[in-house]
Tab-separated table of C-alpha atoms and ligand atoms in Angstrom:
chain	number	residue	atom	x	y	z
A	7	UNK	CA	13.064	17.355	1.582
A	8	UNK	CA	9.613	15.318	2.421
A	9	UNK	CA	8.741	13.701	-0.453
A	10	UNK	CA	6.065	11.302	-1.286
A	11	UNK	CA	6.153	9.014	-4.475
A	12	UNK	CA	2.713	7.603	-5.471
A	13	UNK	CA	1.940	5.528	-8.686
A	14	UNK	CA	0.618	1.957	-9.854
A	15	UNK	CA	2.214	-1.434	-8.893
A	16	UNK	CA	5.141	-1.534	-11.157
A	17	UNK	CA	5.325	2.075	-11.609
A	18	UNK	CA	8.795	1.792	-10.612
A	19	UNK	CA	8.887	3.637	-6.823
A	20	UNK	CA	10.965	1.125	-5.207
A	21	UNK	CA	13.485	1.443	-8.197
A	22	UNK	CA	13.338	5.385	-8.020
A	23	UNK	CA	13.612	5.684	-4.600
A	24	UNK	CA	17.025	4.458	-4.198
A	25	UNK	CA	18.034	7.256	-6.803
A	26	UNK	CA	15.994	10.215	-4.712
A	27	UNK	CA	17.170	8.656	-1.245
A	28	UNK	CA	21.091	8.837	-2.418
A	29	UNK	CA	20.419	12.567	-4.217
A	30	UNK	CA	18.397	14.381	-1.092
A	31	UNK	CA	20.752	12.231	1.461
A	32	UNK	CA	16.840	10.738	3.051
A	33	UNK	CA	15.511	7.884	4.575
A	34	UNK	CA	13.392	5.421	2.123
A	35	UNK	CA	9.913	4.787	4.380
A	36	UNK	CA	8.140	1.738	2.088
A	37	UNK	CA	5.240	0.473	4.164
A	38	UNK	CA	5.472	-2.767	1.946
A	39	UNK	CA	8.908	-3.339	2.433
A	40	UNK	CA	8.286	-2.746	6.044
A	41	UNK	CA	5.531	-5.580	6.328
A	42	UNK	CA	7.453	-7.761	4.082
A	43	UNK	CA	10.708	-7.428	6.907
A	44	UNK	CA	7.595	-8.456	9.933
A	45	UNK	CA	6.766	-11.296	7.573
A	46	UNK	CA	9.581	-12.513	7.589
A	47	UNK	CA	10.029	-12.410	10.822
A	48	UNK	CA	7.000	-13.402	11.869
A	49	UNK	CA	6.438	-10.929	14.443
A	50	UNK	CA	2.055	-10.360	14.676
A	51	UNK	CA	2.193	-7.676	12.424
A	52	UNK	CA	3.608	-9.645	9.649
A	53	UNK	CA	1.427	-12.571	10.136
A	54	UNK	CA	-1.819	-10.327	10.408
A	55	UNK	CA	-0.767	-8.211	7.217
A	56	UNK	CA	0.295	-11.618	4.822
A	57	UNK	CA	-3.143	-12.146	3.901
A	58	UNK	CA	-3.999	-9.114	2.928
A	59	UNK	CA	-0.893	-8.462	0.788
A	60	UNK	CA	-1.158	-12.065	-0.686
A	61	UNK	CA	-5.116	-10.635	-1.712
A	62	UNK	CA	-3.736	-7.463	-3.210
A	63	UNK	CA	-5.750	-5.378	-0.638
A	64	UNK	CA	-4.587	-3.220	1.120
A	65	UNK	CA	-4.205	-3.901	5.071
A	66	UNK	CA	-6.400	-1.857	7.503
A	67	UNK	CA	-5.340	1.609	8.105
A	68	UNK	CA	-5.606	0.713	12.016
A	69	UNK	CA	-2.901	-1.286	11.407
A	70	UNK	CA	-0.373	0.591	9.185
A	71	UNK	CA	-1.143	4.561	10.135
A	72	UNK	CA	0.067	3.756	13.552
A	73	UNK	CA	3.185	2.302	11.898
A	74	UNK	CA	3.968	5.344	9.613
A	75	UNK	CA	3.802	8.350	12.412
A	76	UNK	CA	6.206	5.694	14.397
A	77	UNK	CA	8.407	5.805	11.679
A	78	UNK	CA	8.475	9.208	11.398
A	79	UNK	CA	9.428	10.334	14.911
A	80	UNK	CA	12.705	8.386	14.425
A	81	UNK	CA	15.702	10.562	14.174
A	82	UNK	CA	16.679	10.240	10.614
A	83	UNK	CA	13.631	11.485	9.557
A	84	UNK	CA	13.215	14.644	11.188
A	85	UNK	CA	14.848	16.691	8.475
A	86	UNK	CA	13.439	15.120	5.482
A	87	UNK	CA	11.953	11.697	4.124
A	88	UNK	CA	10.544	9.633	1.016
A	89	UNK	CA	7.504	7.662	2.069
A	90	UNK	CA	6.562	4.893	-0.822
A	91	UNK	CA	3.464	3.215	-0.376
A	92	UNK	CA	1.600	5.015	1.721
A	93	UNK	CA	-0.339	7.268	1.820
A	94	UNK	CA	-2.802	4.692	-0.169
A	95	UNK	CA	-6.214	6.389	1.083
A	96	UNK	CA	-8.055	9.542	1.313
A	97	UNK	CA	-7.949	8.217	5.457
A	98	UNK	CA	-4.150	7.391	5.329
A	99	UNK	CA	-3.597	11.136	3.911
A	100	UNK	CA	-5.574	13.225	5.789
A	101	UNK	CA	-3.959	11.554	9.097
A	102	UNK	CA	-0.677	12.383	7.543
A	103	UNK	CA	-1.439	15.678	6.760
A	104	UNK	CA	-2.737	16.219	10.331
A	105	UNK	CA	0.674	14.539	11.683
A	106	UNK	CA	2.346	16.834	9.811
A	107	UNK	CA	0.420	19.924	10.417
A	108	UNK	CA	1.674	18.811	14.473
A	109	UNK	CA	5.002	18.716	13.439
A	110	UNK	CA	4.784	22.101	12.076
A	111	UNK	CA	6.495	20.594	8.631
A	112	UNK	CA	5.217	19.985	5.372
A	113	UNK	CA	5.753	18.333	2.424
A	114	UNK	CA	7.628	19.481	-0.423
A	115	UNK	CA	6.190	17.152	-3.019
A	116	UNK	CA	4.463	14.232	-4.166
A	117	UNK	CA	5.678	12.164	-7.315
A	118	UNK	CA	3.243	10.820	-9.223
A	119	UNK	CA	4.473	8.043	-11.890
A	120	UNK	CA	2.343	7.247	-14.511
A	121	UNK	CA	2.646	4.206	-16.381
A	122	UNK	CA	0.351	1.594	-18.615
A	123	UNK	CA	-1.448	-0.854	-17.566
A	124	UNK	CA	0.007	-3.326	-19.781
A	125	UNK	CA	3.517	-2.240	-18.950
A	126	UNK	CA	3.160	-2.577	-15.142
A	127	UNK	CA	1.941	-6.467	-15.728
A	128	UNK	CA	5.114	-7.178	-17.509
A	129	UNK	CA	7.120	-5.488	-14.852
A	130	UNK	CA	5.692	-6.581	-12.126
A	131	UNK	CA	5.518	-10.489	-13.296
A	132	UNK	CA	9.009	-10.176	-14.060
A	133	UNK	CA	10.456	-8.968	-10.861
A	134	UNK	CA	13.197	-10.027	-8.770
A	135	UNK	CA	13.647	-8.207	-5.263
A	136	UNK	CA	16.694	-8.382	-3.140
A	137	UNK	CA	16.270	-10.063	0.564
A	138	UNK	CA	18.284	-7.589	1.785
A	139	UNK	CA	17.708	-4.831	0.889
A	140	UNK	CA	14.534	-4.451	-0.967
A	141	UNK	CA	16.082	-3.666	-4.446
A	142	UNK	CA	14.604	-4.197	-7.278
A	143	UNK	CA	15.419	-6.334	-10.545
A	144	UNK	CA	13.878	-7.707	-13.505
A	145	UNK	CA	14.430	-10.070	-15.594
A	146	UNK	CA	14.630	-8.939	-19.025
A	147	UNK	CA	14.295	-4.760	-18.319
A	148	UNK	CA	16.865	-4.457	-15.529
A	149	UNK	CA	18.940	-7.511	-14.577
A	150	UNK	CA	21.437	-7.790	-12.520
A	151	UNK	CA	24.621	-8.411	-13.205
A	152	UNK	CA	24.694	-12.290	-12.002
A	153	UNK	CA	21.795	-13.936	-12.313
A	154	UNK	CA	20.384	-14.132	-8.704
A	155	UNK	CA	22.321	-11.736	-6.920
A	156	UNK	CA	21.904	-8.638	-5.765
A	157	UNK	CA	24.133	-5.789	-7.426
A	158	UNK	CA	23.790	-3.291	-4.416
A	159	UNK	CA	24.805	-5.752	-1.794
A	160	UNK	CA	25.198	-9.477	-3.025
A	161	UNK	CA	21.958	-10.370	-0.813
A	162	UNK	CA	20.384	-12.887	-2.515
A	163	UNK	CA	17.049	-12.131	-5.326
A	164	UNK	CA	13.157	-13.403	-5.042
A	165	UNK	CA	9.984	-13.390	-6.423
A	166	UNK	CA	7.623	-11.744	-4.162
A	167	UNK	CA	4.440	-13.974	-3.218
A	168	UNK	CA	2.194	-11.208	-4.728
A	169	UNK	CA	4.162	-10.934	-7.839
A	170	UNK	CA	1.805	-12.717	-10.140
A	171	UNK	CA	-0.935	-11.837	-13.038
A	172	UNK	CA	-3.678	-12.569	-10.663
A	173	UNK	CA	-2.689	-10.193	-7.934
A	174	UNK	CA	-1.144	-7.603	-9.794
A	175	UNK	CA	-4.800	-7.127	-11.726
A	176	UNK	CA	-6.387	-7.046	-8.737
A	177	UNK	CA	-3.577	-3.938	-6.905
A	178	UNK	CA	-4.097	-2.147	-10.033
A	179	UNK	CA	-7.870	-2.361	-9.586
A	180	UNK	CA	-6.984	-1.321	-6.109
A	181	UNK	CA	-4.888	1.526	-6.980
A	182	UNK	CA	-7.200	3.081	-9.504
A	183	UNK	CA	-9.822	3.248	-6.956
A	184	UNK	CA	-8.127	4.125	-3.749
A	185	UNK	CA	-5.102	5.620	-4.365
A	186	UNK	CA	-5.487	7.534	-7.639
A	187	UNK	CA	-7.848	10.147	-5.750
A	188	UNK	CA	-4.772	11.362	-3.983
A	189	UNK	CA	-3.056	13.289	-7.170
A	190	UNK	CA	-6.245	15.286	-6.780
A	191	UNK	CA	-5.812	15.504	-2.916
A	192	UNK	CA	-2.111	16.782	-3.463
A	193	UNK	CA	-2.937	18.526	-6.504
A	194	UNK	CA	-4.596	21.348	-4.143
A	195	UNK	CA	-1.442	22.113	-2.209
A	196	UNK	CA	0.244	22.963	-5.667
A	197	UNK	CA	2.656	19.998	-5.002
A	198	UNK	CA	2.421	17.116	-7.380
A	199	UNK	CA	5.483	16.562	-9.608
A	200	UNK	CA	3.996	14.393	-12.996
A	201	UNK	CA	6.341	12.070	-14.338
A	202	UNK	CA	6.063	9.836	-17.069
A	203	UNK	CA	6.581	6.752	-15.971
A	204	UNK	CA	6.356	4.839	-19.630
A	205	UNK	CA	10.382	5.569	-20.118
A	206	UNK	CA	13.205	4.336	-19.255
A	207	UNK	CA	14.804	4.126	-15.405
A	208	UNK	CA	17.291	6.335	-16.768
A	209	UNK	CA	15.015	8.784	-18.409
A	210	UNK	CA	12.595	8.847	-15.549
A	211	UNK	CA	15.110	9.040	-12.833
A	212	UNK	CA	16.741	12.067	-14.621
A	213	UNK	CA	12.994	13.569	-14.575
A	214	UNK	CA	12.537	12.640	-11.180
A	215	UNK	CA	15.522	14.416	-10.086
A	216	UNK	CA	15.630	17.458	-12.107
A	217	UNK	CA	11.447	18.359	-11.227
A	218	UNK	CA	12.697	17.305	-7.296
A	219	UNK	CA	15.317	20.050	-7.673
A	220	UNK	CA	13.159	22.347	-9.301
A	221	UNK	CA	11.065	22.340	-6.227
A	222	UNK	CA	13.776	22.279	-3.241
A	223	UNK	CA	15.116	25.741	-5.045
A	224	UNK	CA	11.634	27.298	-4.619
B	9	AP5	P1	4.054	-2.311	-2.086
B	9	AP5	O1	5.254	-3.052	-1.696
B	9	AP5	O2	4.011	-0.861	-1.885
B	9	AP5	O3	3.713	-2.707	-3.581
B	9	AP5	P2	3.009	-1.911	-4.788
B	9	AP5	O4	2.401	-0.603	-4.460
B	9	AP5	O5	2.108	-2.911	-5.407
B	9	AP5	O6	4.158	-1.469	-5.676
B	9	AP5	P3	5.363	-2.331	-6.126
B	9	AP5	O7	6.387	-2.417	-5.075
B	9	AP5	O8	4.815	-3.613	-6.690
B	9	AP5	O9	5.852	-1.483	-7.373
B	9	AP5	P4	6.983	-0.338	-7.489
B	9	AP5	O10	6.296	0.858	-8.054
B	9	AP5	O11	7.767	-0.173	-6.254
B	9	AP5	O12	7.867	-0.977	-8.647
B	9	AP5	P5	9.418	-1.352	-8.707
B	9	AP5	O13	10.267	-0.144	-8.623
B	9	AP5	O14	9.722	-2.477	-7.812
B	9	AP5	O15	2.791	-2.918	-1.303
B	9	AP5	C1	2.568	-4.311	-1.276
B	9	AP5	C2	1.317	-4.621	-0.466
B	9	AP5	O16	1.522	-4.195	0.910
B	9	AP5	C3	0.027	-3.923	-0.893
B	9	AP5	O17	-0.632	-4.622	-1.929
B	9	AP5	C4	-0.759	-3.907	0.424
B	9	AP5	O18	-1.327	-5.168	0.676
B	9	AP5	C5	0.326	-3.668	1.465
B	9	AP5	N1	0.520	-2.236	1.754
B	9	AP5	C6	1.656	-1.512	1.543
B	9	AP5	N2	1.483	-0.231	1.931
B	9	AP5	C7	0.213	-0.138	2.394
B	9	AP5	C8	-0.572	0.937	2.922
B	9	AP5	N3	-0.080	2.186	3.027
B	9	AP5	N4	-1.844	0.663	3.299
B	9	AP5	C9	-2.360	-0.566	3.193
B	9	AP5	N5	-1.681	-1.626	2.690
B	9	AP5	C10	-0.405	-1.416	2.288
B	9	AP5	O19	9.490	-1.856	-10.238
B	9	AP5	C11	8.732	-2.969	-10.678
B	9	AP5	C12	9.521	-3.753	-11.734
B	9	AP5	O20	9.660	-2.969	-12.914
B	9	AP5	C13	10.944	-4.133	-11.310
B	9	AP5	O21	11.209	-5.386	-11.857
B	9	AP5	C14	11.820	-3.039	-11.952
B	9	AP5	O22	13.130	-3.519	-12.229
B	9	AP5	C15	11.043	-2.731	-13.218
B	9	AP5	N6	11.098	-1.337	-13.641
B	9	AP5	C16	11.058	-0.227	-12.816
B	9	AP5	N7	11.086	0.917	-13.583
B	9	AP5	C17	11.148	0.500	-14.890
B	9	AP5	C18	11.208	1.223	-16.158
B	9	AP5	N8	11.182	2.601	-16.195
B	9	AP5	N9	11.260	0.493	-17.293
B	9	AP5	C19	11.256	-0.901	-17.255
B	9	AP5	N10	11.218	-1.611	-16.089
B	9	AP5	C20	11.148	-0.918	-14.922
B	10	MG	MG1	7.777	-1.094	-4.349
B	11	ZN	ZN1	20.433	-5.972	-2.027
Protein backbone atom coordinates (compact mmCIF):
# COMPACT_ATOMS: atom_id res chain seq x y z
CA UNK A 1 0.00 0.00 0.00
CA UNK A 2 1.19 3.89 -0.44
CA UNK A 3 -0.10 5.59 2.22
CA UNK A 4 0.24 9.07 3.40
CA UNK A 5 -0.67 10.19 7.05
CA UNK A 6 -1.24 13.98 7.41
CA UNK A 7 -2.47 15.81 10.63
CA UNK A 8 -1.36 18.55 13.29
CA UNK A 9 1.84 18.39 15.46
CA UNK A 10 0.84 15.96 18.07
CA UNK A 11 -1.75 14.37 16.05
CA UNK A 12 -0.10 11.24 16.81
CA UNK A 13 1.57 10.08 13.12
CA UNK A 14 4.80 9.06 14.45
CA UNK A 15 2.90 6.90 17.12
CA UNK A 16 0.50 5.43 14.35
CA UNK A 17 2.92 4.76 11.98
CA UNK A 18 4.71 2.11 13.74
CA UNK A 19 1.21 0.29 13.98
CA UNK A 20 0.46 0.77 9.92
CA UNK A 21 4.27 0.02 9.07
CA UNK A 22 4.11 -3.52 11.12
CA UNK A 23 0.26 -4.26 9.62
CA UNK A 24 1.01 -3.42 5.63
CA UNK A 25 4.77 -4.92 6.20
CA UNK A 26 6.08 -0.90 4.73
CA UNK A 27 8.75 1.33 5.13
CA UNK A 28 8.04 4.47 7.63
CA UNK A 29 9.39 7.70 5.31
CA UNK A 30 9.25 10.75 8.21
CA UNK A 31 10.99 13.72 6.63
CA UNK A 32 11.44 15.01 10.32
CA UNK A 33 12.88 12.07 11.60
CA UNK A 34 15.07 12.08 8.60
CA UNK A 35 16.50 15.71 9.30
CA UNK A 36 16.61 15.03 12.91
CA UNK A 37 19.19 11.69 11.98
CA UNK A 38 21.44 14.67 9.54
CA UNK A 39 21.31 16.78 12.68
CA UNK A 40 22.68 14.71 14.48
CA UNK A 41 25.12 13.98 12.43
CA UNK A 42 25.89 17.04 11.31
CA UNK A 43 26.12 16.33 7.77
CA UNK A 44 25.01 20.07 5.68
CA UNK A 45 21.66 19.06 5.45
CA UNK A 46 21.14 18.81 9.09
CA UNK A 47 22.90 21.93 9.92
CA UNK A 48 21.00 23.96 7.11
CA UNK A 49 17.51 22.43 8.20
CA UNK A 50 18.11 23.04 12.41
CA UNK A 51 17.04 26.47 12.14
CA UNK A 52 14.21 26.11 10.48
CA UNK A 53 12.85 23.21 12.58
CA UNK A 54 13.99 25.03 15.83
CA UNK A 55 11.49 28.15 14.16
CA UNK A 56 8.65 25.74 13.55
CA UNK A 57 8.82 26.51 9.76
CA UNK A 58 9.00 24.42 7.59
CA UNK A 59 12.46 24.00 5.55
CA UNK A 60 12.51 24.96 1.81
CA UNK A 61 10.98 22.55 -0.49
CA UNK A 62 14.40 22.81 -2.59
CA UNK A 63 15.79 21.21 0.10
CA UNK A 64 13.47 18.34 1.23
CA UNK A 65 11.50 17.35 -2.29
CA UNK A 66 14.81 16.28 -3.59
CA UNK A 67 15.15 14.17 -0.42
CA UNK A 68 11.69 12.43 -0.64
CA UNK A 69 11.83 11.12 -4.53
CA UNK A 70 15.50 9.83 -3.24
CA UNK A 71 13.86 8.02 -0.73
CA UNK A 72 11.51 6.61 -2.76
CA UNK A 73 13.61 4.98 -5.49
CA UNK A 74 15.17 2.82 -2.72
CA UNK A 75 14.23 -0.76 -2.92
CA UNK A 76 11.99 -1.21 0.00
CA UNK A 77 9.78 1.16 -1.21
CA UNK A 78 8.90 0.12 -4.52
CA UNK A 79 5.93 -1.96 -3.49
CA UNK A 80 4.40 0.22 -0.98
CA UNK A 81 5.25 3.07 1.65
CA UNK A 82 3.95 5.46 4.57
CA UNK A 83 5.34 8.93 4.09
CA UNK A 84 4.75 11.16 7.49
CA UNK A 85 5.50 14.62 7.20
CA UNK A 86 5.53 15.41 3.96
CA UNK A 87 3.76 16.26 1.72
CA UNK A 88 3.40 19.72 3.86
CA UNK A 89 2.54 22.03 0.70
CA UNK A 90 0.33 22.41 -2.19
CA UNK A 91 4.27 22.49 -4.02
CA UNK A 92 5.50 19.37 -2.04
CA UNK A 93 2.18 17.48 -3.38
CA UNK A 94 1.84 18.27 -6.70
CA UNK A 95 5.70 17.19 -7.21
CA UNK A 96 4.71 14.00 -5.56
CA UNK A 97 1.88 13.43 -7.49
CA UNK A 98 3.92 14.08 -10.67
CA UNK A 99 6.71 11.53 -9.24
CA UNK A 100 4.21 9.25 -8.92
CA UNK A 101 2.30 9.70 -12.05
CA UNK A 102 6.28 8.65 -13.55
CA UNK A 103 6.27 5.75 -11.62
CA UNK A 104 3.06 4.70 -13.03
CA UNK A 105 1.81 4.06 -9.14
CA UNK A 106 -0.49 5.75 -7.04
CA UNK A 107 -1.53 6.19 -3.81
CA UNK A 108 -3.98 4.27 -2.01
CA UNK A 109 -4.74 6.74 0.73
CA UNK A 110 -4.10 9.60 2.80
CA UNK A 111 -4.88 9.60 6.68
CA UNK A 112 -5.96 12.53 7.97
CA UNK A 113 -5.92 12.76 12.00
CA UNK A 114 -7.81 15.25 13.50
CA UNK A 115 -7.21 16.37 16.85
CA UNK A 116 -7.70 19.71 19.24
CA UNK A 117 -5.75 22.25 19.52
CA UNK A 118 -5.52 22.11 23.13
CA UNK A 119 -4.86 18.41 23.11
CA UNK A 120 -1.88 18.53 20.69
CA UNK A 121 -0.11 21.27 23.21
CA UNK A 122 -0.32 18.82 25.99
CA UNK A 123 1.01 16.08 23.83
CA UNK A 124 3.43 17.58 22.23
CA UNK A 125 5.00 19.42 25.52
CA UNK A 126 4.97 16.18 27.07
CA UNK A 127 6.89 14.09 24.67
CA UNK A 128 9.69 11.84 24.96
CA UNK A 129 11.24 10.39 21.59
CA UNK A 130 13.57 7.50 21.39
CA UNK A 131 17.30 8.24 19.89
CA UNK A 132 17.06 5.30 18.17
CA UNK A 133 14.53 4.79 16.74
CA UNK A 134 12.24 7.69 16.59
CA UNK A 135 9.48 6.27 18.93
CA UNK A 136 7.40 8.08 20.63
CA UNK A 137 6.49 8.48 24.49
CA UNK A 138 4.84 10.70 26.80
CA UNK A 139 4.89 11.34 29.94
CA UNK A 140 1.67 11.00 31.54
CA UNK A 141 -0.53 9.55 28.20
CA UNK A 142 1.89 6.85 27.06
CA UNK A 143 4.97 6.11 29.19
CA UNK A 144 7.21 3.77 28.90
CA UNK A 145 7.76 1.18 30.90
CA UNK A 146 11.13 2.57 32.68
CA UNK A 147 11.33 5.90 32.94
CA UNK A 148 13.85 6.95 30.18
CA UNK A 149 14.06 4.06 28.11
CA UNK A 150 12.87 3.09 25.15
CA UNK A 151 10.29 0.06 25.17
CA UNK A 152 10.88 -0.90 21.40
CA UNK A 153 14.60 -1.06 21.65
CA UNK A 154 16.13 0.19 25.06
CA UNK A 155 17.66 3.31 23.03
CA UNK A 156 17.66 5.91 25.26
CA UNK A 157 14.39 8.88 25.43
CA UNK A 158 14.60 12.92 24.70
CA UNK A 159 12.89 15.92 24.48
CA UNK A 160 13.04 17.21 21.05
CA UNK A 161 14.49 20.93 20.76
CA UNK A 162 11.14 21.99 19.14
CA UNK A 163 9.06 20.36 21.72
CA UNK A 164 7.99 23.42 23.58
CA UNK A 165 4.70 25.82 23.94
CA UNK A 166 6.35 28.40 21.88
CA UNK A 167 7.08 26.30 18.85
CA UNK A 168 4.38 24.01 18.93
CA UNK A 169 1.88 27.32 18.59
CA UNK A 170 3.72 28.47 15.99
CA UNK A 171 3.70 24.50 13.73
CA UNK A 172 0.13 24.52 14.44
CA UNK A 173 -0.20 28.00 12.94
CA UNK A 174 1.92 26.47 10.27
CA UNK A 175 -0.10 23.49 9.71
CA UNK A 176 -3.45 25.19 9.54
CA UNK A 177 -2.21 27.29 6.80
CA UNK A 178 -0.02 25.11 4.71
CA UNK A 179 -0.79 21.80 5.21
CA UNK A 180 -4.52 21.67 5.97
CA UNK A 181 -5.27 22.60 2.16
CA UNK A 182 -4.08 19.15 1.28
CA UNK A 183 -7.31 17.09 2.74
CA UNK A 184 -8.96 19.15 0.02
CA UNK A 185 -6.13 18.33 -2.52
CA UNK A 186 -6.57 14.49 -1.69
CA UNK A 187 -10.11 14.81 -1.12
CA UNK A 188 -10.50 14.97 -5.13
CA UNK A 189 -8.88 11.62 -5.79
CA UNK A 190 -11.64 10.04 -3.46
CA UNK A 191 -8.76 8.99 -1.09
CA UNK A 192 -8.75 10.57 2.30
CA UNK A 193 -9.41 8.20 5.23
CA UNK A 194 -10.87 10.73 8.38
CA UNK A 195 -9.91 9.65 11.63
CA UNK A 196 -10.58 11.05 14.81
CA UNK A 197 -7.70 11.72 16.30
CA UNK A 198 -9.26 13.02 19.91
CA UNK A 199 -9.24 9.10 21.18
CA UNK A 200 -7.22 6.95 22.43
CA UNK A 201 -3.89 5.25 20.59
CA UNK A 202 -5.78 2.21 20.92
CA UNK A 203 -9.03 3.44 19.58
CA UNK A 204 -7.45 5.36 16.79
CA UNK A 205 -5.03 2.76 15.76
CA UNK A 206 -7.93 0.21 15.52
CA UNK A 207 -9.64 3.01 13.17
CA UNK A 208 -6.62 3.50 11.37
CA UNK A 209 -6.31 -0.03 10.54
CA UNK A 210 -9.72 -1.18 9.91
CA UNK A 211 -10.51 2.19 7.24
CA UNK A 212 -6.65 1.13 5.78
CA UNK A 213 -8.12 -2.33 5.15
CA UNK A 214 -11.25 -1.15 3.95
CA UNK A 215 -9.39 0.49 1.17
CA UNK A 216 -6.56 -2.21 0.20
CA UNK A 217 -9.82 -4.68 -0.41
CA UNK A 218 -11.22 -2.17 -2.96
P1 LIG B 1 7.85 16.47 12.19
O1 LIG B 1 8.86 15.64 12.84
O2 LIG B 1 7.07 15.90 11.08
O3 LIG B 1 6.92 17.07 13.32
P2 LIG B 1 5.37 17.49 13.34
O4 LIG B 1 4.66 17.49 12.04
O5 LIG B 1 5.35 18.77 14.09
O6 LIG B 1 4.67 16.35 14.05
P3 LIG B 1 5.13 15.64 15.34
O7 LIG B 1 6.18 14.65 15.07
O8 LIG B 1 5.41 16.70 16.36
O9 LIG B 1 3.77 14.96 15.78
P4 LIG B 1 3.19 13.48 15.51
O10 LIG B 1 1.87 13.67 14.85
O11 LIG B 1 4.17 12.59 14.86
O12 LIG B 1 2.92 13.03 17.01
P5 LIG B 1 3.44 11.78 17.85
O13 LIG B 1 2.92 10.51 17.30
O14 LIG B 1 4.88 11.88 18.11
O15 LIG B 1 8.56 17.79 11.62
C1 LIG B 1 9.41 18.56 12.44
C2 LIG B 1 9.95 19.75 11.66
O16 LIG B 1 10.75 19.27 10.54
C3 LIG B 1 8.92 20.68 11.03
O17 LIG B 1 8.45 21.65 11.94
C4 LIG B 1 9.72 21.28 9.86
O18 LIG B 1 10.59 22.28 10.33
C5 LIG B 1 10.57 20.10 9.40
N1 LIG B 1 9.92 19.32 8.34
C6 LIG B 1 9.54 18.01 8.40
N2 LIG B 1 8.98 17.62 7.24
C7 LIG B 1 9.00 18.70 6.42
C8 LIG B 1 8.55 18.93 5.08
N3 LIG B 1 7.94 17.97 4.36
N4 LIG B 1 8.74 20.17 4.56
C9 LIG B 1 9.33 21.14 5.26
N5 LIG B 1 9.77 21.00 6.53
C10 LIG B 1 9.61 19.78 7.11
O19 LIG B 1 2.64 12.05 19.22
C11 LIG B 1 2.86 13.23 19.98
C12 LIG B 1 2.73 12.92 21.47
O20 LIG B 1 1.39 12.58 21.79
C13 LIG B 1 3.59 11.74 21.95
O21 LIG B 1 4.03 12.05 23.23
C14 LIG B 1 2.60 10.55 21.96
O22 LIG B 1 2.97 9.58 22.93
C15 LIG B 1 1.30 11.25 22.32
N6 LIG B 1 0.11 10.67 21.70
C16 LIG B 1 0.01 10.19 20.41
N7 LIG B 1 -1.28 9.77 20.17
C17 LIG B 1 -1.97 9.99 21.34
C18 LIG B 1 -3.36 9.76 21.72
N8 LIG B 1 -4.27 9.23 20.83
N9 LIG B 1 -3.73 10.11 22.97
C19 LIG B 1 -2.82 10.67 23.87
N10 LIG B 1 -1.51 10.89 23.55
C20 LIG B 1 -1.10 10.57 22.29
MG1 LIG C 1 6.18 12.78 14.21
ZN1 LIG D 1 13.65 3.03 20.39
Amino acid sequence: MRILILGAPGAGKGTQATFIKEEFNIPHISTGDIFRENLRNETELGLKAKSYMNEGKLVPDDLTIELVKDRLSWEDAKNGFLLDGFPRNLNQAESLTKFLDEAGVRLDAVVDIETDKDALVKRICGRRMCKDCGASFHVEFNPPKQEGVCDHCGGELYTRDDDNEETVLKRIGVYEKETSPLIEYYDRFGIVLKIDGNRSVDEVKASIIDGLKGKNDR
